[in-house]
Coordinates of C-alpha atoms in Angstrom, one line a residue:
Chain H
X177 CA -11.9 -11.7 -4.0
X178 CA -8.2 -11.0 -4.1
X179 CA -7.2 -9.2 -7.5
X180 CA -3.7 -9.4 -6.6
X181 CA -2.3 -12.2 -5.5
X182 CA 1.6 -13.1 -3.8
X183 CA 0.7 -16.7 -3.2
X184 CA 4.3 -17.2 -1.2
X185 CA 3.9 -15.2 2.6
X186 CA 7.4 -15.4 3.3
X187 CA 11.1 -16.3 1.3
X188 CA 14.8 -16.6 2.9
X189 CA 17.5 -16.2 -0.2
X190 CA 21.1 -16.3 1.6
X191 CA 23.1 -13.1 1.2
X192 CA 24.6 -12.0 -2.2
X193 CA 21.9 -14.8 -4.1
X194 CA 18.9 -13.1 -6.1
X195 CA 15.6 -13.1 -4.3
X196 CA 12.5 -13.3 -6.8
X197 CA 9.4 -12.1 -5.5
X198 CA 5.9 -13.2 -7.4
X199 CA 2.9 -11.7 -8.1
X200 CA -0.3 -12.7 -10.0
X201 CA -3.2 -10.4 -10.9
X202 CA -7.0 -11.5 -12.3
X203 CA -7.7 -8.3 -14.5
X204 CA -6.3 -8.0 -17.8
X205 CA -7.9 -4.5 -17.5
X206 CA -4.5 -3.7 -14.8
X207 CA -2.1 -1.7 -16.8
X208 CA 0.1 -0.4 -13.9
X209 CA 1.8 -2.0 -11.4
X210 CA 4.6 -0.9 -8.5
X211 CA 6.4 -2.7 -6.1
X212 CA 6.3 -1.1 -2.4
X213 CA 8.5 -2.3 0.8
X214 CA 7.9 -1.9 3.9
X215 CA 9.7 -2.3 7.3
X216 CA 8.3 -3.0 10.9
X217 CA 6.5 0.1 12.6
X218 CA 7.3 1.9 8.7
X219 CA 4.7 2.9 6.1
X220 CA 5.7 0.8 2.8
X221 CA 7.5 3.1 0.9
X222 CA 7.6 2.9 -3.4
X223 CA 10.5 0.3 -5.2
X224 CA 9.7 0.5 -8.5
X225 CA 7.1 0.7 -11.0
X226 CA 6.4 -0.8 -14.8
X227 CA 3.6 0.0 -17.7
X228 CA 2.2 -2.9 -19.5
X229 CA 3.7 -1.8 -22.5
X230 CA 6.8 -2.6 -21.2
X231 CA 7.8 -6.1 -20.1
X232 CA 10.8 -5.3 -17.7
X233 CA 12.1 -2.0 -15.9
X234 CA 15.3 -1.9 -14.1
X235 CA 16.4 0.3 -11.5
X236 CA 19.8 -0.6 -10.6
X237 CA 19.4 -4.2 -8.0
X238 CA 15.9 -4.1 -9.0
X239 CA 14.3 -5.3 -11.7
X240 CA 10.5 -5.7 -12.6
X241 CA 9.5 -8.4 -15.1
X242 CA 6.2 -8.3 -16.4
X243 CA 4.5 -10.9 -18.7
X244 CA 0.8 -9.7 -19.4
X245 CA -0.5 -13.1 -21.5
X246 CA 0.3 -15.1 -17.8
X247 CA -0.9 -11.7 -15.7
X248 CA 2.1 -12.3 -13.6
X249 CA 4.8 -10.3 -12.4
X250 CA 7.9 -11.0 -10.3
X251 CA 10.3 -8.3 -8.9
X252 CA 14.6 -9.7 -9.4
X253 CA 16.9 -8.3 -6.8
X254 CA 20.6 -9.1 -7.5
X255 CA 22.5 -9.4 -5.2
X256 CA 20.3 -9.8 -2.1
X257 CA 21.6 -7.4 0.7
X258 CA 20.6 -8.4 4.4
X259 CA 18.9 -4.3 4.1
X260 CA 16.4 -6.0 1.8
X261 CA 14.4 -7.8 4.8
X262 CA 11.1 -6.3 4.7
X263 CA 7.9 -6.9 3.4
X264 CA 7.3 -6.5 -0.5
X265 CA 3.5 -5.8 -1.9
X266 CA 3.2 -5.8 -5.1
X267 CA 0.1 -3.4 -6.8
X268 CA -1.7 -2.8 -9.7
X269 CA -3.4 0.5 -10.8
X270 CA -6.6 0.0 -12.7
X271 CA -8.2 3.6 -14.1
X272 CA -8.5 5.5 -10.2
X273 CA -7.2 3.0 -7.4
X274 CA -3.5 0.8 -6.6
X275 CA -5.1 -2.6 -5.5
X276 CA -2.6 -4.3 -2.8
X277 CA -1.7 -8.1 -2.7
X278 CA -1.0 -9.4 0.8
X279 CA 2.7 -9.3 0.7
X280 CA 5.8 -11.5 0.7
X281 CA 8.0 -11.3 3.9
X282 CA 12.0 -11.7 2.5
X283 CA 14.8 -12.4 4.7
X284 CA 18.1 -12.3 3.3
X285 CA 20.6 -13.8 5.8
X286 CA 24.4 -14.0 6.0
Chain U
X21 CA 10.8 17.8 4.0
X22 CA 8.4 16.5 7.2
X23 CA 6.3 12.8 5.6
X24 CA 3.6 12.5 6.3
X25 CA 2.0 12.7 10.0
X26 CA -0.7 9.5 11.5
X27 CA -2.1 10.3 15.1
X28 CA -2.1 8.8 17.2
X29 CA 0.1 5.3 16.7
X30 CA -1.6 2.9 19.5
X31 CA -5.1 3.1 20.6
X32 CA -7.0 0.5 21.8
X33 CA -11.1 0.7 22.1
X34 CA -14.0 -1.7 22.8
X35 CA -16.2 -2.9 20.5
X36 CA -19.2 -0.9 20.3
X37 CA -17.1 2.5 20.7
X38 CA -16.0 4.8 17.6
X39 CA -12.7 6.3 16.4
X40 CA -11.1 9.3 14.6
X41 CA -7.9 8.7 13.4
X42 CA -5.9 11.6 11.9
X43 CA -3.4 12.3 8.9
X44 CA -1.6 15.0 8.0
X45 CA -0.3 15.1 4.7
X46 CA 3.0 16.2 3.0
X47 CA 3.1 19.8 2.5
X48 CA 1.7 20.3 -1.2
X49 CA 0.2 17.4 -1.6
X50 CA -3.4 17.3 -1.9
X51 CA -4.5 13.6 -2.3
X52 CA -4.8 11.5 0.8
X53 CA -5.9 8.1 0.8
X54 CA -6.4 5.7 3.2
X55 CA -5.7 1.9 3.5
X56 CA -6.5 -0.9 6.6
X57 CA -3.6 -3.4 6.4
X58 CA -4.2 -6.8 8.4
X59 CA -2.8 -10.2 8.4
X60 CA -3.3 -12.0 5.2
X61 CA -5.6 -9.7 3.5
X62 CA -2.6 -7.0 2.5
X63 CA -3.0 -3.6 1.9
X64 CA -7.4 -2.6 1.5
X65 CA -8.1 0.5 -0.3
X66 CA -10.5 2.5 2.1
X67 CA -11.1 5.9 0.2
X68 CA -9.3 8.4 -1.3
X69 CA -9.6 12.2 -0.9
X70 CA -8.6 15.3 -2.8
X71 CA -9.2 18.6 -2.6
X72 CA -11.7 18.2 0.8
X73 CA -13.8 15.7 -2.1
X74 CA -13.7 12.2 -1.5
X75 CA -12.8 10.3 -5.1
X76 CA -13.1 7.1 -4.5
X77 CA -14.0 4.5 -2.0
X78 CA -12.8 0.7 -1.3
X79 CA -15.5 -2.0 -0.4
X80 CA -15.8 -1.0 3.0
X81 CA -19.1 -1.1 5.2
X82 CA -20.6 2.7 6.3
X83 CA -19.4 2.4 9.9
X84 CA -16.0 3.5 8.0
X85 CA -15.8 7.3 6.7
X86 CA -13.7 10.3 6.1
X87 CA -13.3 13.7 5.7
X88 CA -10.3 16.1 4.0
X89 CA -10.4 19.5 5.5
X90 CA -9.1 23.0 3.2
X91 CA -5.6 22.0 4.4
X92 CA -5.4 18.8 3.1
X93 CA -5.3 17.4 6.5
X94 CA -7.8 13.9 6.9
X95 CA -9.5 12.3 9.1
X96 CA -10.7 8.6 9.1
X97 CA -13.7 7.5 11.3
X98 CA -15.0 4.1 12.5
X99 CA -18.0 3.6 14.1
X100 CA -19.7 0.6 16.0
X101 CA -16.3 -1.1 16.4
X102 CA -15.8 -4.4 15.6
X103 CA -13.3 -7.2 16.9
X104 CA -12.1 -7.7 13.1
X105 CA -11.3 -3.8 12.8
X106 CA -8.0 -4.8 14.7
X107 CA -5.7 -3.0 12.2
X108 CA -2.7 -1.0 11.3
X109 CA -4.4 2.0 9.6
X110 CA -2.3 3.9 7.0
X111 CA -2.5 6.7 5.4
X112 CA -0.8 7.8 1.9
X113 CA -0.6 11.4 0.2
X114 CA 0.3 12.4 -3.1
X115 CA 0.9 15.5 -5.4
X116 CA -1.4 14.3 -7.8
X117 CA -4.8 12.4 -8.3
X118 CA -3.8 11.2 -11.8
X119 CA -3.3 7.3 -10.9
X120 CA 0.1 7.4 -13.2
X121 CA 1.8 9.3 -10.2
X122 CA 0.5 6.8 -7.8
X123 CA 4.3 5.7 -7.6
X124 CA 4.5 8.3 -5.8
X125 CA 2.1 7.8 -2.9
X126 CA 3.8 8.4 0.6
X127 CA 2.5 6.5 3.3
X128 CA 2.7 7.9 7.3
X129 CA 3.7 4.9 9.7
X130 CA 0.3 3.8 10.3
X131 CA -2.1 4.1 13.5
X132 CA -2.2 0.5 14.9
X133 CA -5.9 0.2 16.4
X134 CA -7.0 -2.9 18.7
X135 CA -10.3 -3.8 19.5
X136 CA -11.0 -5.7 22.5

């Protein structure tokens, strides 16, 4: 039973475009959530985080929207750089764990 | 500062055999958990250690387990192997246990395991 769901597996946004990656979660009990990426043969390393009682953090091309009445989140990268190919997972933190969705593979090209 | 350490990368076993994998933390940090990353099923939580006491634990069946040693440095074991434990294996550590600093886990590069 996947808790965290990124229902799109992969995403191609053309250089300079915004790329917007989604993410659903079941529990309203989540009150945490980050966004990791992570290259080939690399450990995903941390993006950017957001509280629920926030509904959007920014962190300069980054930006983490979060609407808790849909239990969906979506990460905003503006402008796409080709350095953005990766995989994204988004997670949520319930009281003692980060719970994982499967991931959204983005390639920006040229 | 060195990240933090996954031995070995590649290994390959049969099923029926068992494996260690190992994980050496960043210096300071005292939490290591542990994650199983496949196709399509993302990032699984496998257990989490801190201070040589395991915290928590994923849904995982018994042949998986774990160990933290006074160094922080862990160990992951998996017993009877299976064809569907074909994995990358990562490891995270972190400063802290409280969850609000789990934006700061740092994950090693993973030990890819195959299972033939």
């Amino acid at each position: 039973d996947q808790q965290v769901k990124q229902n799109s597996p992969s995403l191609s946004v053309q250089e300079g475009r915004i790329s917007i990656l989604n993410c659903d979660y079941t529990n309203s009990m989540f009150d945490y959530f980050l966004w990791y990426k992570k290259y080939p043969a690399e450990g995903p390393t941390f993006l950017i985080s957001i509280s629920s009682i926030k509904d959007k953090n920014e962190d300069g091309r980054f930006t983490v929207f979060l609407n808790k009445s849909a239990k969906h989140l979506s990460l905003h990268i503006v402008p796409s750089q080709p350095g953005d190919s990766a995989v994204y997972f988004c997670a949520a933190s319930p009281t003692d764990k980060l719970i994982f969705g499967t991931g959204t593979r983005l390639q920006v090209f040229p | 500062k060195a990240g933090v350490t996954q031995t070995p990368r590649y290994l390959i076993k049969t099923r029926g055999q068992q494996v260690t994998l190992s994980c050496s933390p960043i210096s300071g940090h005292r939490s290591v958990s542990w994650y199983q990353q496949t196709p399509g099923q993302g990032l699984q939580f496998l257990f989490e250690y801190f201070s040589e006491t395991q915290r928590n634990k994923g849904n995982f069946p018994g042949r998986f387990s774990g160990r933290q040693f006074s160094n922080s440095r862990s160990e992951m074991n998996v017993s009877t192997l299976e064809l569907g434990d074909s994995a990358l294996y990562l490891c995270a550590s972190s400063r802290y246990l409280d969850r609000r600093n789990t934006g700061e886990l740092f994950f090693g590069e993973g030990s890819r395991l195959t299972v033939l």
